[in-house]
Short mmCIF file of N, CA and C in Angstrom, two decimals:
data_model
loop_
_atom_site.label_atom_id
_atom_site.label_comp_id
_atom_site.label_asym_id
_atom_site.label_seq_id
_atom_site.Cartn_x
_atom_site.Cartn_y
_atom_site.Cartn_z
N GLN A 204 0.67 -1.43 0.06
CA GLN A 204 -0.18 -0.01 0.08
C GLN A 204 1.26 1.54 0.03
N VAL A 205 0.11 2.52 -0.28
CA VAL A 205 0.89 3.49 -0.27
C VAL A 205 1.61 4.11 0.52
N GLN A 206 2.30 4.16 1.22
CA GLN A 206 3.04 5.28 2.58
C GLN A 206 4.01 5.91 1.93
N LEU A 207 3.30 6.82 2.72
CA LEU A 207 4.58 8.94 2.87
C LEU A 207 4.85 8.53 4.55
N VAL A 208 5.90 9.17 4.59
CA VAL A 208 6.60 9.02 6.22
C VAL A 208 7.17 9.73 6.00
N GLU A 209 7.10 11.28 6.49
CA GLU A 209 7.81 12.52 6.44
C GLU A 209 8.55 12.80 8.29
N SER A 210 9.45 13.12 7.84
CA SER A 210 10.58 13.24 9.16
C SER A 210 11.46 14.51 8.80
N GLY A 211 12.26 15.08 10.04
CA GLY A 211 12.95 15.74 9.92
C GLY A 211 12.40 17.54 10.31
N GLY A 212 11.20 17.26 11.81
CA GLY A 212 10.71 18.36 11.38
C GLY A 212 11.24 18.99 12.84
N GLY A 213 10.73 20.04 13.23
CA GLY A 213 11.61 20.06 15.14
C GLY A 213 11.60 21.83 15.55
N LEU A 214 12.11 22.06 16.71
CA LEU A 214 11.82 23.79 16.87
C LEU A 214 12.95 24.52 16.46
N VAL A 215 13.07 25.37 15.47
CA VAL A 215 13.84 26.26 15.51
C VAL A 215 13.85 27.37 15.44
N GLN A 216 14.68 28.24 15.66
CA GLN A 216 14.78 30.34 15.97
C GLN A 216 14.35 30.68 14.86
N PRO A 217 13.95 31.85 14.65
CA PRO A 217 13.46 32.35 13.89
C PRO A 217 14.62 32.73 12.63
N GLY A 218 14.64 32.99 11.53
CA GLY A 218 16.55 32.77 10.79
C GLY A 218 16.37 31.65 10.47
N GLY A 219 16.38 30.50 11.11
CA GLY A 219 17.18 29.14 11.27
C GLY A 219 16.72 28.64 9.79
N SER A 220 17.14 27.22 9.89
CA SER A 220 16.74 26.23 8.73
C SER A 220 16.55 24.81 9.18
N LEU A 221 15.89 24.04 8.31
CA LEU A 221 15.27 22.64 8.46
C LEU A 221 14.98 21.80 7.00
N ARG A 222 15.86 21.22 7.00
CA ARG A 222 15.22 19.91 6.14
C ARG A 222 14.25 19.06 6.10
N LEU A 223 13.24 18.98 5.42
CA LEU A 223 11.93 17.94 5.54
C LEU A 223 11.87 17.12 4.93
N SER A 224 12.62 15.37 4.77
CA SER A 224 12.25 14.05 4.08
C SER A 224 10.88 14.21 3.71
N CYS A 225 10.45 12.87 2.76
CA CYS A 225 9.31 12.86 3.10
C CYS A 225 10.20 10.69 2.21
N ALA A 226 9.90 9.92 2.53
CA ALA A 226 10.07 8.34 2.19
C ALA A 226 8.24 7.82 1.74
N ALA A 227 8.57 7.80 0.48
CA ALA A 227 7.69 7.35 -0.03
C ALA A 227 7.36 5.41 -0.23
N SER A 228 7.04 5.01 -0.64
CA SER A 228 6.70 3.55 -1.19
C SER A 228 5.16 2.69 -1.56
N GLY A 229 5.19 2.17 -1.78
CA GLY A 229 3.97 1.20 -2.19
C GLY A 229 3.75 1.31 -3.99
N PHE A 230 4.25 2.05 -4.55
CA PHE A 230 3.45 3.76 -5.86
C PHE A 230 5.47 3.43 -6.47
N THR A 231 5.04 3.84 -7.45
CA THR A 231 5.87 4.18 -8.65
C THR A 231 6.30 4.95 -8.56
N PHE A 232 7.37 5.62 -7.96
CA PHE A 232 7.45 7.47 -6.74
C PHE A 232 7.86 7.89 -8.51
N SER A 233 8.99 7.64 -8.63
CA SER A 233 9.52 8.60 -10.48
C SER A 233 7.97 8.98 -11.14
N ARG A 234 6.62 8.59 -11.24
CA ARG A 234 5.65 8.72 -12.58
C ARG A 234 4.97 9.81 -11.83
N HIS A 235 5.37 10.67 -10.15
CA HIS A 235 4.44 11.08 -9.69
C HIS A 235 4.46 12.14 -8.98
N ALA A 236 4.05 13.44 -9.27
CA ALA A 236 4.19 14.12 -9.31
C ALA A 236 3.85 14.81 -7.19
N MET A 237 4.35 15.84 -6.10
CA MET A 237 4.69 15.15 -4.84
C MET A 237 4.55 17.26 -4.76
N ASN A 238 4.10 16.84 -3.25
CA ASN A 238 3.21 18.17 -2.84
C ASN A 238 3.94 18.24 -1.52
N TRP A 239 4.53 19.39 -0.57
CA TRP A 239 4.61 19.65 0.47
C TRP A 239 3.19 20.73 0.33
N TYR A 240 2.35 20.21 2.05
CA TYR A 240 1.34 20.79 2.50
C TYR A 240 2.00 21.22 3.91
N ARG A 241 1.46 22.85 4.27
CA ARG A 241 1.36 22.73 5.60
C ARG A 241 -0.39 23.06 6.37
N GLN A 242 -0.01 23.16 7.82
CA GLN A 242 -1.67 23.71 8.11
C GLN A 242 -0.99 24.02 9.96
N ALA A 243 -1.60 25.28 9.92
CA ALA A 243 -1.48 25.21 10.87
C ALA A 243 -2.42 25.92 12.06
N PRO A 244 -2.42 26.06 12.86
CA PRO A 244 -3.32 26.22 14.23
C PRO A 244 -4.41 26.65 13.49
N GLY A 245 -5.86 26.29 13.85
CA GLY A 245 -6.54 27.03 13.66
C GLY A 245 -7.38 27.75 11.77
N LYS A 246 -6.33 26.83 10.96
CA LYS A 246 -6.17 27.58 9.42
C LYS A 246 -6.10 26.24 8.37
N GLU A 247 -7.05 27.01 7.59
CA GLU A 247 -6.53 25.45 6.65
C GLU A 247 -5.54 24.92 5.62
N ARG A 248 -5.84 23.75 5.64
CA ARG A 248 -4.59 23.62 5.08
C ARG A 248 -3.50 24.01 3.48
N GLU A 249 -2.40 23.96 2.92
CA GLU A 249 -1.85 25.00 1.71
C GLU A 249 -1.09 24.20 1.17
N LEU A 250 -1.13 24.41 -0.06
CA LEU A 250 -0.08 23.77 -0.88
C LEU A 250 0.82 24.69 -0.77
N VAL A 251 2.24 24.42 -0.09
CA VAL A 251 3.39 25.47 -0.10
C VAL A 251 4.93 25.51 -1.12
N ALA A 252 4.39 23.93 -1.47
CA ALA A 252 5.62 23.31 -3.12
C ALA A 252 5.17 22.12 -3.54
N ARG A 253 5.19 22.22 -4.81
CA ARG A 253 4.43 21.34 -5.88
C ARG A 253 6.23 20.68 -6.87
N ILE A 254 6.57 19.70 -6.36
CA ILE A 254 7.62 19.50 -7.97
C ILE A 254 7.11 17.91 -8.72
N THR A 255 7.17 18.26 -10.23
CA THR A 255 7.02 17.15 -10.92
C THR A 255 7.23 15.65 -10.89
N SER A 256 6.69 15.00 -11.44
CA SER A 256 7.48 13.89 -11.94
C SER A 256 8.39 13.33 -11.75
N GLY A 257 9.29 14.07 -13.13
CA GLY A 257 11.35 14.05 -13.53
C GLY A 257 11.63 15.02 -12.47
N GLY A 258 11.24 15.76 -11.85
CA GLY A 258 11.44 17.13 -10.95
C GLY A 258 12.02 18.31 -11.94
N GLY A 259 11.97 18.05 -12.52
CA GLY A 259 11.69 19.25 -13.95
C GLY A 259 11.50 20.06 -13.15
N SER A 260 10.28 20.63 -13.16
CA SER A 260 9.28 21.92 -12.95
C SER A 260 9.22 21.27 -11.46
N THR A 261 9.00 23.19 -10.68
CA THR A 261 8.64 23.10 -9.34
C THR A 261 8.08 24.45 -9.36
N ASN A 262 6.76 24.38 -7.72
CA ASN A 262 5.78 25.51 -8.03
C ASN A 262 5.83 25.47 -6.20
N TYR A 263 6.13 27.20 -5.76
CA TYR A 263 6.12 27.74 -4.42
C TYR A 263 4.80 28.56 -4.45
N ALA A 264 4.00 27.91 -3.04
CA ALA A 264 3.24 29.36 -2.69
C ALA A 264 4.03 30.59 -2.10
N ASP A 265 3.17 31.59 -2.38
CA ASP A 265 3.82 33.25 -2.78
C ASP A 265 4.96 33.13 -1.05
N SER A 266 4.22 33.12 -0.23
CA SER A 266 4.74 32.84 1.50
C SER A 266 5.99 32.46 0.97
N VAL A 267 6.18 31.54 0.59
CA VAL A 267 7.73 30.49 0.98
C VAL A 267 8.72 30.75 -0.30
N LYS A 268 7.97 31.93 -1.71
CA LYS A 268 9.07 31.89 -2.47
C LYS A 268 10.38 32.21 -2.49
N GLY A 269 11.79 32.09 -2.59
CA GLY A 269 12.67 32.64 -1.99
C GLY A 269 13.26 31.98 -0.89
N ARG A 270 12.76 31.29 -0.42
CA ARG A 270 13.24 30.67 0.83
C ARG A 270 12.91 29.07 1.26
N PHE A 271 12.01 28.55 0.37
CA PHE A 271 12.18 27.46 0.23
C PHE A 271 12.38 26.52 -0.99
N THR A 272 13.06 25.62 -1.23
CA THR A 272 13.36 24.48 -2.12
C THR A 272 12.66 23.09 -2.18
N ILE A 273 11.74 22.73 -2.54
CA ILE A 273 11.64 21.37 -3.18
C ILE A 273 12.38 20.37 -4.30
N SER A 274 12.61 19.51 -3.24
CA SER A 274 13.15 18.53 -5.16
C SER A 274 13.28 16.87 -4.65
N ARG A 275 13.94 16.67 -5.08
CA ARG A 275 13.31 15.43 -5.45
C ARG A 275 14.66 14.29 -5.97
N ASP A 276 14.58 12.58 -5.27
CA ASP A 276 15.65 11.93 -5.22
C ASP A 276 14.82 10.54 -5.76
N ASN A 277 14.89 10.48 -7.48
CA ASN A 277 13.73 9.06 -7.77
C ASN A 277 14.72 8.32 -7.19
N ALA A 278 16.05 8.18 -6.76
CA ALA A 278 16.13 6.56 -6.90
C ALA A 278 16.11 6.08 -5.37
N LYS A 279 15.86 6.88 -4.94
CA LYS A 279 15.55 6.78 -3.04
C LYS A 279 14.69 7.12 -2.82
N ASN A 280 13.61 7.47 -3.61
CA ASN A 280 12.24 7.22 -4.12
C ASN A 280 11.28 8.39 -2.28
N THR A 281 12.40 9.83 -3.08
CA THR A 281 12.55 10.46 -1.48
C THR A 281 12.13 11.47 -1.95
N VAL A 282 11.02 13.20 -1.49
CA VAL A 282 11.38 14.28 -1.72
C VAL A 282 11.55 15.20 -0.35
N TYR A 283 12.34 16.29 -1.09
CA TYR A 283 12.72 17.03 0.41
C TYR A 283 12.23 18.22 0.03
N LEU A 284 12.11 18.95 1.51
CA LEU A 284 12.00 20.79 1.52
C LEU A 284 13.15 20.90 2.75
N GLN A 285 13.92 21.86 1.53
CA GLN A 285 14.30 22.78 2.80
C GLN A 285 13.88 24.16 2.61
N MET A 286 14.38 24.21 3.95
CA MET A 286 13.24 25.66 4.39
C MET A 286 14.47 27.00 5.11
N ASN A 287 14.86 27.49 4.18
CA ASN A 287 15.34 28.93 4.94
C ASN A 287 15.10 30.09 5.60
N SER A 288 15.66 30.56 6.20
CA SER A 288 15.20 32.13 6.85
C SER A 288 13.61 31.78 6.91
N LEU A 289 13.55 30.58 8.56
CA LEU A 289 12.55 30.53 8.84
C LEU A 289 11.80 31.68 9.46
N LYS A 290 10.54 32.04 9.68
CA LYS A 290 9.95 32.49 10.30
C LYS A 290 8.81 32.21 10.88
N PRO A 291 8.02 32.99 12.21
CA PRO A 291 7.60 32.22 13.12
C PRO A 291 5.97 32.05 12.79
N GLU A 292 5.69 32.05 11.35
CA GLU A 292 4.31 32.14 10.49
C GLU A 292 4.10 31.11 9.98
N ASP A 293 5.70 30.90 9.82
CA ASP A 293 5.99 28.96 8.68
C ASP A 293 5.54 27.88 9.87
N THR A 294 5.20 28.35 11.33
CA THR A 294 4.81 27.19 12.53
C THR A 294 3.47 26.71 11.62
N ALA A 295 3.81 24.93 11.84
CA ALA A 295 2.42 24.42 11.29
C ALA A 295 3.02 22.99 11.32
N VAL A 296 2.06 21.89 11.49
CA VAL A 296 2.61 20.68 10.83
C VAL A 296 2.67 20.75 9.05
N TYR A 297 3.92 20.50 8.91
CA TYR A 297 3.96 19.87 7.29
C TYR A 297 3.69 18.94 7.21
N TYR A 298 2.94 18.35 5.85
CA TYR A 298 2.66 16.71 5.24
C TYR A 298 3.01 16.89 3.31
N CYS A 299 3.39 15.77 3.40
CA CYS A 299 3.87 15.48 2.52
C CYS A 299 2.53 14.70 1.50
N ASN A 300 2.82 14.81 -0.24
CA ASN A 300 1.01 14.59 -0.43
C ASN A 300 1.36 14.24 -2.00
N THR A 301 0.64 12.87 -2.26
CA THR A 301 0.84 13.06 -3.97
C THR A 301 -0.48 12.44 -4.06
N VAL A 302 -1.17 12.80 -6.08
CA VAL A 302 -2.19 11.76 -6.28
C VAL A 302 -1.85 10.97 -6.62
N ILE A 303 -2.90 10.09 -6.84
CA ILE A 303 -2.53 8.44 -7.55
C ILE A 303 -4.22 8.83 -7.89
N SER A 304 -4.61 9.27 -9.24
CA SER A 304 -5.87 9.40 -9.32
C SER A 304 -7.08 8.13 -9.15
N PRO A 305 -7.88 8.17 -8.58
CA PRO A 305 -8.26 9.29 -8.61
C PRO A 305 -8.27 10.34 -6.68
N ILE A 306 -7.30 9.23 -6.29
CA ILE A 306 -7.08 9.22 -4.37
C ILE A 306 -5.60 10.18 -3.99
N GLY A 307 -5.69 11.06 -3.31
CA GLY A 307 -4.46 11.90 -2.33
C GLY A 307 -4.46 10.79 -1.39
N TYR A 308 -3.30 10.98 -1.15
CA TYR A 308 -2.38 9.97 0.34
C TYR A 308 -1.57 11.35 0.70
N TRP A 309 -1.82 10.96 2.20
CA TRP A 309 -1.21 11.57 3.09
C TRP A 309 -0.22 11.14 3.67
N GLY A 310 1.00 11.32 4.88
CA GLY A 310 1.53 11.46 5.27
C GLY A 310 0.84 12.32 6.26
N GLN A 311 2.16 11.14 7.83
CA GLN A 311 1.37 11.34 9.06
C GLN A 311 1.34 13.17 9.59
N GLY A 312 2.79 13.39 8.87
CA GLY A 312 2.57 14.96 9.32
C GLY A 312 3.83 15.19 10.28
N THR A 313 4.54 16.31 10.27
CA THR A 313 6.00 16.91 11.10
C THR A 313 5.66 17.90 11.32
N GLN A 314 6.13 18.04 12.34
CA GLN A 314 5.56 18.93 13.68
C GLN A 314 7.20 20.58 12.96
N VAL A 315 6.74 21.63 12.81
CA VAL A 315 7.91 22.69 12.44
C VAL A 315 7.25 23.60 13.16
N THR A 316 8.13 23.75 13.85
CA THR A 316 8.07 25.18 15.65
C THR A 316 8.93 26.29 14.81
N VAL A 317 8.91 27.79 14.62
CA VAL A 317 9.46 28.57 14.95
C VAL A 317 9.64 30.04 15.91
N SER A 318 10.41 29.46 16.51
CA SER A 318 9.92 30.74 18.37
C SER A 318 11.76 30.56 18.49
N SER A 319 11.86 31.77 19.28
CA SER A 319 12.85 31.84 19.69
C SER A 319 12.64 31.59 21.46
#
């Protein structure tokens, strides 16, 4: 079955960096676009970044452009989110997602807290 397992979250000071990883299994990873979403307390889940199956195209939410970078290693079935210049408003649970039509699959999420 499809499994997405996020890791790499934690507590970081404003201006710091974190790298999230999402290990995928149970499907042909290299054939599917991958997404990172986040959900802050009291807010709706929002799309943060997206990468195409081959990694040749990426898209970002305006709020993270220039600070976050999504990448993937199809040999390792893993997608990454490098987060730099973190701000308190980046605090959220971050989720890995893929759609194998018509079903969307989610990981369990990893908590990112940006605070001094």
